[in-house]
């Protein structure tokens, strides 16, 4: 039954407690101050004109002598602050009013509750125009830690707004508490318990809740309905943790522009994505579509449907795990997947958090769950293996390098592989050296990781060398080519590790940064490579072919992009050229190789000039050439597909 009430009448008859399922006070947030200002201006006009207004319905439940609002929290909190201001300004010292105002409290956070109590019990001078929030913050009773509470920060904003709007208004208390100018319809839902589902439906009639606030309430309701937290005390349950310890942790670490709700959603959606990928009960097509959908929209309303008891427990455990520990540093190069400060930071804040980042997060999380004590070296070893696998790009001959984990299928495959490998995460090299891996995801790279593991397990002193080689910018974890240079053929006993060290030095010196196409060092590489003979020919450029219709001759290219090398060092035709160049670079620089080169009888003059004359290749901007059929000359092309030979340089 509707009941016409003023705020003071309600608070005089019963306590008002904002329940734990409610969100923080939001009307005073910086982003919402215009809404708060409009609300207060409406009240101000009513008080000045002596015209009654009604603020619509306030829904809630009576729990003993306490009213808990399901809808109306924001209005009630702002009315509380307005009554507090009127009390401080006009009724300070009235113990009856003070005791009555103490009936208003927040259950959501202990800090919010204590702030409300302290606000009422301590005198604040509202007689001048000095910022009241500054006075409060300077008070002895105000704790600096309260700055972390979004409800308190929002209340302080609203108090300053109230002061600005009502400083010149007289007899505020009389108009509010005695003349009953501002009322609302109180609806007590006697036949309902305090239901999260009801809370969401009631809020849908007016203001919009954030996706996180909706999801939080839904999770709490689902956990309660299904009795997923049997045996836990009130302070151990999800509802309490997510509004206290877990949010405090996120607030301290990841709050940027008051975006805690977004941080929560990033974390929760990632956990759900992982759980779906692990869950064998989904049909494969359904699983992939769900993973894609969540990855594209972390606020998807379907999230609650995907939370079963297993996922709920995993989510709870992940919150507990990370809220009780500091961020973990990775002591290894991550190339383009380098997290901003940490993997967890990347998950929480992004931007552009990829499938790969989420795979790395899962790998890290499983290490932390599986290991009794954290060992930085063992952790780095584990993450290094996972890094190498997910960094194995599907490099094309054009130098494009899309991530291997760039689809729901690959994401699910990577999660499945980690599920298998996590059994040995405490000592991944020992595990890989003696166990058979059944997952087919990234099979080639996984096999290479097994080879590395066998080397390291049998010769621990070679671990640093293996890591040095695989950390190279060009190789990015894939060291089959350096191992080949060092003599590896199926058996690790065939590896010449002294020579591998020399090869590693070459890669560190010449191939450890991605060179611009027209970089002078890259041009020296091209010219030095033209001096390499394989099977009697100096023709590394035959790795690529096209036809130039303008002159009816063959087009070739001289590695326009640095990243193309990553593809071609795995191709049978090109391997011998690159291997011989690496051999030469062990004892000679590019310039020495070029300067010492003597023209062989069977080398065309144009090729010899490209080797010897600095300006020729450097002037060929796109690094495409066209070679006459009789090998008597070549054109340095002005672009990839010139329509004619104008402005193309002929070299003969």
XYZ file of C-alpha atoms in Angstrom:
652
model
C 0.000 0.000 0.000
C 1.366 3.444 -0.940
C 2.445 5.593 1.963
C 3.120 9.339 1.583
C 6.315 10.106 3.565
C 8.971 12.737 4.098
C 12.535 11.618 4.618
C 12.503 12.771 8.240
C 9.236 10.958 8.972
C 10.678 7.731 7.631
C 13.963 8.046 9.491
C 12.149 8.972 12.703
C 10.027 5.818 12.590
C 12.697 3.304 11.557
C 16.304 2.927 10.548
C 17.252 3.270 6.873
C 20.006 0.915 5.828
C 21.371 0.766 2.280
C 21.714 -3.009 1.822
C 24.863 -4.791 0.754
C 23.410 -5.706 -2.658
C 23.137 -2.020 -3.570
C 25.797 -0.188 -5.519
C 27.812 2.694 -4.122
C 26.250 6.124 -3.933
C 26.557 7.318 -7.519
C 24.531 10.528 -7.711
C 27.471 12.517 -6.379
C 30.030 11.145 -8.785
C 31.692 13.753 -10.967
C 30.095 12.200 -14.024
C 26.626 12.424 -12.448
C 26.748 15.857 -10.825
C 24.481 17.372 -13.462
C 21.808 14.826 -12.517
C 22.335 15.555 -8.832
C 22.206 19.303 -9.477
C 18.893 19.009 -11.352
C 17.463 16.923 -8.505
C 18.565 19.439 -5.851
C 17.409 22.424 -7.901
C 13.928 20.890 -8.068
C 13.917 20.602 -4.267
C 15.291 24.128 -3.887
C 12.525 25.597 -6.060
C 9.969 23.737 -3.949
C 11.383 25.119 -0.693
C 11.590 28.690 -1.964
C 8.157 28.709 -3.604
C 6.576 26.711 -0.774
C 5.216 24.252 -3.340
C 4.961 20.570 -2.512
C 6.698 18.008 -4.717
C 6.647 14.231 -4.753
C 9.754 12.243 -5.651
C 7.955 9.115 -6.904
C 8.132 5.657 -5.366
C 10.746 4.324 -2.983
C 10.571 0.526 -2.827
C 11.992 -1.651 -0.123
C 11.624 -4.226 2.614
C 11.239 -3.947 6.360
C 13.794 -6.137 8.125
C 12.785 -5.848 11.766
C 12.942 -2.122 12.605
C 15.052 -1.357 9.547
C 13.926 -0.286 6.087
C 16.194 -1.517 3.271
C 15.532 0.224 -0.046
C 15.535 -1.783 -3.239
C 14.956 1.287 -5.379
C 15.487 4.842 -4.196
C 18.929 4.580 -2.634
C 20.306 7.531 -4.604
C 17.409 9.841 -3.736
C 17.411 8.801 -0.087
C 21.162 9.366 0.254
C 20.971 12.831 -1.309
C 18.014 13.675 0.960
C 20.036 12.456 3.944
C 22.905 14.780 3.003
C 20.510 17.694 2.527
C 18.957 17.052 5.948
C 22.452 16.785 7.465
C 23.365 20.150 5.910
C 20.180 21.755 7.261
C 20.888 20.228 10.668
C 24.483 21.540 10.755
C 23.437 24.953 9.518
C 20.241 25.510 11.524
C 19.827 22.860 14.230
C 23.351 22.055 15.417
C 23.296 20.781 18.998
C 19.780 19.315 18.818
C 20.417 15.845 20.230
C 17.046 14.486 19.130
C 17.730 15.334 15.489
C 21.276 14.011 15.801
C 20.087 10.662 17.137
C 17.427 10.484 14.442
C 19.890 11.131 11.610
C 22.072 8.349 12.997
C 19.340 5.978 11.823
C 20.689 6.320 8.279
C 23.587 4.023 7.369
C 25.261 2.058 4.591
C 25.698 -1.694 4.852
C 27.690 -1.855 1.599
C 31.008 -0.758 3.117
C 32.202 -0.362 6.686
C 33.965 2.871 5.723
C 30.728 4.343 4.310
C 28.860 3.444 7.492
C 31.513 4.981 9.764
C 31.687 8.107 7.628
C 27.926 8.679 7.961
C 28.169 8.266 11.737
C 31.128 10.622 12.029
C 29.477 13.168 9.771
C 26.517 13.434 12.130
C 28.419 13.299 15.427
C 30.941 16.008 14.573
C 30.290 19.707 14.176
C 30.996 21.310 10.796
C 30.756 25.074 10.395
C 28.421 25.724 7.449
C 28.046 29.432 8.118
C 30.605 30.559 5.536
C 31.278 29.716 1.932
C 34.437 27.685 2.545
C 34.276 24.266 0.897
C 32.645 21.876 3.336
C 34.419 18.896 1.809
C 37.746 20.601 2.558
C 36.681 21.178 6.151
C 35.683 17.519 6.479
C 38.915 16.256 4.982
C 40.905 18.476 7.345
C 39.028 17.172 10.398
C 40.783 14.913 12.908
C 38.065 12.286 12.605
C 38.435 11.912 8.837
C 40.596 8.994 7.701
C 42.682 9.340 4.552
C 41.830 5.751 3.651
C 38.241 6.879 3.185
C 39.339 8.494 -0.067
C 39.275 4.993 -1.521
C 35.553 4.662 -0.869
C 33.600 5.817 -3.941
C 30.465 6.394 -1.844
C 32.315 8.783 0.473
C 33.893 10.675 -2.404
C 30.512 11.032 -4.063
C 28.930 12.209 -0.786
C 31.564 14.916 -0.398
C 30.865 16.101 -3.937
C 27.143 16.268 -3.201
C 27.722 18.128 0.062
C 29.671 20.836 -1.783
C 26.904 21.029 -4.373
C 24.286 21.334 -1.616
C 26.275 24.155 -0.013
C 26.526 26.030 -3.316
C 22.796 25.716 -4.002
C 21.336 26.125 -0.499
C 23.775 28.489 1.231
C 21.400 31.458 0.815
C 18.187 29.483 1.416
C 16.608 30.098 4.824
C 14.663 27.731 7.071
C 15.621 24.608 5.151
C 14.953 22.303 8.086
C 11.524 23.749 8.690
C 10.526 23.312 5.027
C 11.789 19.740 4.889
C 10.869 18.292 8.276
C 7.904 20.370 9.408
C 6.153 21.751 6.341
C 6.471 18.411 4.477
C 7.196 20.066 1.144
C 9.284 17.164 -0.189
C 7.757 13.690 -0.045
C 7.861 10.322 -1.773
C 5.594 7.288 -1.977
C 6.944 4.563 0.280
C 6.164 1.040 -0.865
C 7.101 -1.761 1.551
C 7.159 -5.121 -0.224
C 5.952 -7.326 2.580
C 5.755 -10.503 0.566
C 9.310 -10.441 -0.826
C 12.647 -11.249 0.710
C 15.641 -9.116 -0.131
C 16.094 -10.468 -3.651
C 18.857 -9.456 -6.026
C 16.590 -10.324 -8.962
C 13.921 -8.015 -7.599
C 16.517 -5.315 -7.034
C 17.496 -5.421 -10.691
C 13.883 -5.292 -11.871
C 13.029 -2.383 -9.594
C 16.007 -0.393 -10.760
C 15.091 -1.026 -14.385
C 12.081 1.280 -14.004
C 14.236 4.359 -13.540
C 17.975 4.895 -13.495
C 20.291 2.542 -15.337
C 22.640 0.336 -13.406
C 26.095 -0.349 -14.756
C 26.652 -3.798 -16.290
C 28.806 -4.681 -13.299
C 26.141 -3.678 -10.770
C 23.600 -5.828 -12.555
C 25.967 -8.783 -12.870
C 27.142 -8.513 -9.263
C 23.573 -8.664 -7.983
C 22.743 -11.547 -10.316
C 25.781 -13.555 -9.200
C 24.942 -13.004 -5.541
C 21.339 -14.060 -6.130
C 22.377 -17.152 -8.104
C 24.916 -18.190 -5.455
C 22.342 -17.748 -2.710
C 19.532 -19.534 -4.577
C 21.736 -22.512 -5.405
C 23.422 -22.594 -1.993
C 26.905 -22.424 -3.547
C 28.418 -20.876 -0.411
C 27.172 -23.252 2.226
C 29.451 -23.198 5.238
C 30.847 -19.744 4.580
C 30.333 -16.992 7.126
C 28.738 -13.698 6.054
C 32.133 -12.025 5.724
C 33.491 -14.909 3.640
C 30.735 -14.794 1.058
C 30.979 -13.327 -2.424
C 28.538 -10.508 -1.614
C 30.691 -9.212 1.217
C 34.055 -9.817 -0.433
C 33.227 -8.049 -3.686
C 32.124 -4.917 -1.860
C 35.025 -4.854 0.579
C 38.344 -6.664 0.126
C 38.174 -7.287 -3.612
C 36.996 -3.829 -4.591
C 39.491 -2.229 -2.202
C 42.228 -4.225 -3.920
C 41.098 -3.076 -7.377
C 40.663 0.480 -6.162
C 44.211 0.644 -4.860
C 45.768 -0.965 -7.934
C 43.652 -0.272 -10.977
C 41.370 2.683 -10.413
C 41.681 5.042 -13.376
C 39.073 7.804 -13.649
C 36.749 5.952 -11.282
C 36.450 3.006 -13.664
C 36.277 0.256 -11.042
C 33.082 -1.194 -12.505
C 34.810 -1.618 -15.869
C 37.815 -3.228 -14.169
C 35.534 -5.745 -12.449
C 33.835 -6.558 -15.753
C 37.156 -7.062 -17.528
C 38.244 -9.497 -14.828
C 34.951 -11.383 -14.563
C 34.433 -11.704 -18.325
C 37.969 -13.061 -18.746
C 37.352 -15.697 -16.072
C 34.082 -16.677 -17.746
C 35.747 -16.891 -21.184
C 38.358 -19.239 -19.781
C 35.753 -21.354 -17.985
C 33.666 -21.708 -21.141
C 36.738 -22.716 -23.154
C 37.529 -25.406 -20.532
C 33.990 -26.732 -20.208
C 33.484 -29.972 -22.200
C 29.692 -29.802 -21.807
C 29.359 -27.124 -24.490
C 28.959 -28.124 -28.106
C 32.107 -27.026 -29.974
C 30.223 -24.556 -32.171
C 28.387 -23.092 -29.183
C 31.609 -22.794 -27.196
C 33.369 -20.886 -29.960
C 30.455 -18.528 -30.507
C 30.217 -17.761 -26.779
C 33.959 -17.116 -26.515
C 33.804 -14.778 -29.513
C 30.808 -12.949 -28.095
C 32.374 -12.350 -24.676
C 35.686 -11.287 -26.195
C 33.865 -8.718 -28.330
C 31.702 -7.433 -25.478
C 32.813 -7.774 -21.874
C 29.449 -6.326 -20.753
C 27.315 -8.939 -22.504
C 24.094 -9.616 -20.610
C 24.476 -13.353 -21.222
C 27.367 -13.568 -18.727
C 25.172 -14.576 -15.792
C 23.811 -17.541 -17.768
C 27.343 -18.873 -18.176
C 28.130 -18.946 -14.462
C 27.635 -22.393 -13.006
C 28.961 -23.527 -9.644
C 32.381 -24.451 -11.061
C 32.766 -21.064 -12.725
C 31.526 -19.282 -9.607
C 34.076 -21.058 -7.437
C 36.865 -20.344 -9.916
C 35.866 -16.669 -10.038
C 35.799 -16.500 -6.238
C 39.201 -18.188 -5.983
C 40.724 -15.855 -8.602
C 39.493 -12.775 -6.755
C 40.881 -14.176 -3.523
C 44.178 -15.106 -5.141
C 44.940 -11.757 -6.719
C 43.533 -9.560 -3.958
C 46.020 -11.067 -1.513
C 49.178 -10.673 -3.581
C 51.188 -8.047 -5.362
C 51.493 -7.834 -9.132
C 53.979 -10.295 -10.581
C 56.766 -9.082 -12.798
C 57.796 -11.101 -15.817
C 61.560 -11.220 -16.202
C 61.447 -11.948 -19.905
C 60.812 -10.200 -23.183
C 57.205 -10.494 -24.356
C 57.598 -8.788 -27.748
C 54.320 -7.347 -28.980
C 52.451 -8.979 -26.093
C 54.358 -7.032 -23.474
C 51.799 -6.248 -20.749
C 51.577 -2.752 -19.347
C 53.414 -3.364 -16.053
C 51.979 -6.874 -15.632
C 49.680 -9.422 -17.210
C 47.060 -8.727 -14.553
C 47.259 -5.008 -15.261
C 46.641 -5.744 -18.946
C 43.554 -7.789 -18.111
C 42.164 -5.171 -15.740
C 42.846 -2.034 -17.746
C 43.743 -2.979 -21.308
C 43.410 -1.319 -23.681
C 42.931 -3.805 -26.518
C 43.319 -6.872 -24.376
C 43.705 -9.723 -26.868
C 42.991 -13.430 -26.859
C 46.718 -13.908 -26.295
C 46.756 -11.706 -23.192
C 43.933 -13.797 -21.746
C 45.802 -17.016 -22.482
C 48.884 -15.626 -20.717
C 46.705 -14.579 -17.773
C 45.285 -18.094 -17.542
C 48.777 -19.589 -17.615
C 49.909 -17.266 -14.840
C 46.830 -18.000 -12.748
C 47.252 -21.747 -13.053
C 50.875 -21.489 -11.973
C 49.840 -19.567 -8.865
C 47.107 -22.079 -8.035
C 49.277 -25.129 -8.613
C 52.481 -24.099 -6.859
C 52.865 -24.241 -3.125
C 55.304 -21.346 -3.061
C 56.181 -18.755 -5.670
C 59.553 -19.262 -7.353
C 60.432 -16.428 -9.728
C 62.776 -18.547 -11.846
C 60.326 -21.452 -12.203
C 57.502 -19.010 -12.904
C 59.555 -17.307 -15.623
C 60.417 -20.698 -17.144
C 56.738 -21.648 -17.254
C 55.630 -18.340 -18.728
C 58.504 -18.438 -21.217
C 57.276 -21.743 -22.651
C 53.731 -20.399 -22.942
C 55.040 -17.147 -24.431
C 56.966 -19.034 -27.099
C 53.900 -21.035 -28.048
C 51.472 -18.097 -28.274
C 54.070 -15.879 -29.959
C 54.515 -18.328 -32.822
C 52.964 -16.189 -35.517
C 51.543 -17.468 -38.775
C 54.068 -15.420 -40.732
C 53.368 -15.004 -44.441
C 55.956 -14.617 -47.190
C 54.882 -10.947 -47.349
C 56.003 -10.430 -43.768
C 52.548 -10.226 -42.202
C 52.530 -11.751 -38.745
C 49.034 -12.277 -37.326
C 48.935 -13.798 -33.855
C 48.472 -17.517 -33.628
C 45.822 -16.962 -30.914
C 43.497 -14.650 -32.800
C 40.265 -16.630 -32.905
C 37.950 -18.507 -30.524
C 39.228 -21.771 -31.999
C 42.857 -20.902 -31.252
C 41.924 -19.516 -27.822
C 40.202 -22.776 -26.894
C 43.135 -24.752 -28.262
C 45.630 -22.742 -26.217
C 43.545 -23.121 -23.048
C 43.370 -26.873 -23.656
C 47.147 -27.077 -24.087
C 47.749 -25.143 -20.855
C 45.340 -27.499 -19.050
C 47.620 -30.334 -20.064
C 50.905 -28.560 -19.360
C 49.913 -27.086 -15.993
C 50.582 -30.423 -14.299
C 54.263 -29.644 -14.743
C 54.236 -25.874 -14.299
C 56.369 -26.035 -11.135
C 59.259 -27.345 -13.232
C 58.141 -27.184 -16.832
C 61.461 -28.212 -18.372
C 61.660 -31.398 -16.336
C 58.042 -32.159 -17.169
C 58.396 -31.611 -20.924
C 61.605 -33.607 -21.097
C 59.943 -36.842 -19.960
C 56.227 -36.533 -20.785
C 54.273 -36.945 -24.001
C 52.025 -34.028 -24.911
C 48.764 -35.017 -26.610
C 47.360 -31.584 -27.509
C 47.683 -30.725 -31.183
C 47.572 -26.977 -30.665
C 50.740 -25.291 -31.997
C 52.227 -28.747 -32.412
C 55.388 -27.599 -34.181
C 56.298 -25.059 -31.503
C 55.368 -27.440 -28.701
C 57.745 -30.007 -30.191
C 60.489 -27.381 -30.253
C 59.792 -26.571 -26.585
C 60.263 -30.264 -25.834
C 63.678 -30.197 -27.546
C 64.691 -27.155 -25.510
C 63.421 -28.823 -22.338
C 65.533 -31.917 -22.996
C 68.613 -29.740 -23.508
C 68.000 -27.771 -20.308
C 67.034 -30.820 -18.229
C 70.190 -32.706 -19.229
C 72.520 -29.683 -19.386
C 71.235 -26.984 -16.994
C 74.301 -24.866 -17.729
C 72.962 -24.334 -21.285
C 69.694 -22.807 -20.101
C 70.946 -19.217 -20.282
C 72.196 -19.776 -23.835
C 68.886 -21.243 -25.001
C 67.024 -18.317 -23.434
C 69.375 -15.814 -25.045
C 68.806 -17.313 -28.487
C 65.033 -17.488 -28.219
C 64.690 -13.946 -26.865
C 65.852 -12.588 -30.211
C 63.493 -10.134 -31.937
C 63.611 -11.939 -35.272
C 63.326 -15.464 -33.857
C 60.730 -14.758 -31.133
C 61.056 -18.099 -29.396
C 61.553 -20.177 -32.524
C 65.149 -21.422 -32.566
C 65.043 -24.277 -35.077
C 67.289 -22.325 -37.452
C 70.067 -21.509 -34.908
C 69.980 -25.131 -33.762
C 70.344 -26.225 -37.377
C 73.341 -23.912 -37.770
C 74.849 -25.601 -34.691
C 74.433 -29.073 -36.142
C 71.175 -30.277 -34.548
C 69.561 -33.244 -36.323
C 67.037 -35.055 -34.105
C 69.520 -35.757 -31.291
C 70.651 -33.045 -28.877
C 74.051 -34.749 -28.686
C 74.704 -33.482 -32.214
C 74.557 -29.804 -31.143
C 77.824 -27.853 -31.108
C 77.053 -25.473 -28.242
C 80.213 -23.450 -28.744
C 79.089 -22.742 -32.272
C 75.547 -22.047 -31.050
C 76.977 -19.315 -28.820
C 78.608 -17.728 -31.858
C 75.352 -17.932 -33.809
C 73.554 -16.355 -30.863
C 76.012 -13.463 -30.920
C 75.327 -12.931 -34.630
C 71.572 -12.781 -34.045
C 71.998 -10.481 -31.072
C 74.223 -8.164 -33.130
C 72.392 -8.064 -36.452
C 68.823 -9.294 -35.988
C 67.652 -8.111 -32.586
C 65.596 -5.138 -33.707
C 63.015 -4.773 -36.425
C 64.681 -2.644 -39.086
C 62.891 -0.135 -41.252
C 62.871 -1.077 -44.935
C 65.280 1.713 -45.861
C 67.528 1.409 -42.854
C 71.200 1.508 -43.880
C 71.945 -1.672 -41.923
C 69.146 -3.495 -43.723
C 70.586 -2.432 -47.084
C 73.985 -3.770 -46.001
C 72.293 -7.073 -45.158
C 70.741 -7.237 -48.649
C 74.063 -6.498 -50.313
C 75.985 -8.986 -48.167
C 73.403 -11.659 -48.935
C 74.013 -11.130 -52.667
C 77.599 -12.371 -52.101
C 76.440 -15.779 -50.845
C 76.734 -18.716 -53.207
C 74.602 -21.849 -52.982
C 74.975 -24.682 -55.502
C 77.088 -22.457 -57.708
C 74.606 -19.543 -57.821
C 74.313 -16.148 -56.083
C 70.557 -15.933 -56.315
C 68.918 -15.634 -52.915
C 66.392 -13.286 -54.563
C 64.797 -16.274 -56.272
C 62.794 -16.854 -53.097
C 60.056 -14.759 -54.742
C 58.869 -14.359 -58.350
C 56.430 -12.235 -60.315
C 56.158 -10.922 -63.860
C 56.549 -7.285 -64.903
C 54.305 -6.767 -67.888
C 55.692 -3.319 -68.655
C 58.979 -4.783 -69.855
C 57.998 -8.456 -70.136
C 60.677 -9.544 -67.638
C 60.855 -11.221 -64.248
C 60.320 -9.294 -61.011
C 62.156 -10.142 -57.811
C 62.339 -8.515 -54.409
C 65.131 -8.007 -51.898
C 63.242 -8.428 -48.616
C 61.195 -5.212 -48.509
C 60.221 -6.015 -44.894
C 62.428 -7.233 -42.055
C 59.684 -9.554 -40.832
C 59.773 -11.535 -44.105
C 63.041 -13.055 -42.890
C 61.169 -14.882 -40.140
C 59.186 -16.738 -42.771
C 62.028 -17.524 -45.139
C 64.492 -18.855 -42.569
C 62.066 -21.746 -42.312
C 61.948 -22.376 -46.080
C 64.170 -25.038 -47.609
C 65.233 -22.913 -50.612
C 66.381 -19.947 -48.552
C 67.877 -21.678 -45.487
C 71.269 -22.402 -47.111
C 71.753 -18.744 -48.115
C 70.937 -17.419 -44.678
C 72.939 -20.121 -42.932
C 76.056 -19.288 -44.948
C 75.592 -15.573 -44.261
C 75.359 -16.271 -40.510
C 78.534 -18.327 -40.775
C 80.258 -15.369 -42.438
C 78.966 -12.910 -39.839
C 80.621 -14.855 -37.037
C 84.005 -13.461 -38.114
C 83.153 -10.575 -40.466
C 80.873 -7.554 -40.541
C 78.511 -6.715 -43.409
C 80.951 -4.103 -44.670
C 83.885 -6.508 -44.562
C 81.926 -9.167 -46.471
C 81.021 -6.586 -49.125
C 84.475 -5.007 -49.385
C 86.295 -8.357 -49.573
C 83.994 -9.793 -52.209
C 85.654 -10.490 -55.599
C 83.469 -10.700 -58.668
C 83.137 -14.283 -59.890
C 83.143 -14.994 -63.626
C 79.502 -16.133 -63.724
C 78.062 -13.124 -61.824
C 76.302 -10.504 -63.959
C 77.683 -7.015 -63.704
C 74.431 -5.483 -62.448
C 74.517 -7.797 -59.389
C 78.143 -6.995 -58.663
C 77.311 -3.273 -58.818
C 74.416 -3.736 -56.379
C 76.895 -5.331 -53.967
C 79.628 -2.746 -54.333
C 77.859 0.571 -54.903
C 76.277 2.005 -51.765
C 73.728 4.219 -53.449
C 72.020 1.675 -55.727
C 69.975 -0.461 -53.349
C 69.493 2.486 -51.014
C 67.880 4.418 -53.896
C 65.450 1.573 -54.592
C 62.767 2.623 -52.141
C 60.460 -0.420 -52.312
C 63.286 -2.974 -52.796
C 61.745 -4.516 -55.911
C 63.918 -5.260 -58.959
C 63.248 -6.659 -62.432
C 65.889 -8.802 -64.168
C 66.306 -9.180 -67.894
C 65.884 -12.682 -69.268
C 69.518 -12.745 -70.437
C 70.692 -11.420 -67.031
C 72.412 -8.483 -68.751
C 70.721 -5.768 -66.689
C 68.140 -5.100 -63.999
C 65.745 -2.320 -63.156
C 65.487 -0.842 -59.673
C 61.735 -0.370 -59.619
C 60.154 2.839 -58.396
C 57.319 0.907 -56.760
C 55.838 -2.552 -56.361
C 53.922 -2.491 -59.657
C 55.146 0.327 -61.915
C 53.163 0.619 -65.125
C 56.267 1.545 -67.113
C 60.020 1.957 -66.773
C 59.940 5.729 -66.376
C 61.977 6.751 -63.339
C 63.090 3.144 -62.809
C 66.874 2.932 -62.651
C 68.523 0.545 -65.112
C 71.690 -1.112 -63.814
C 73.898 -3.053 -66.255
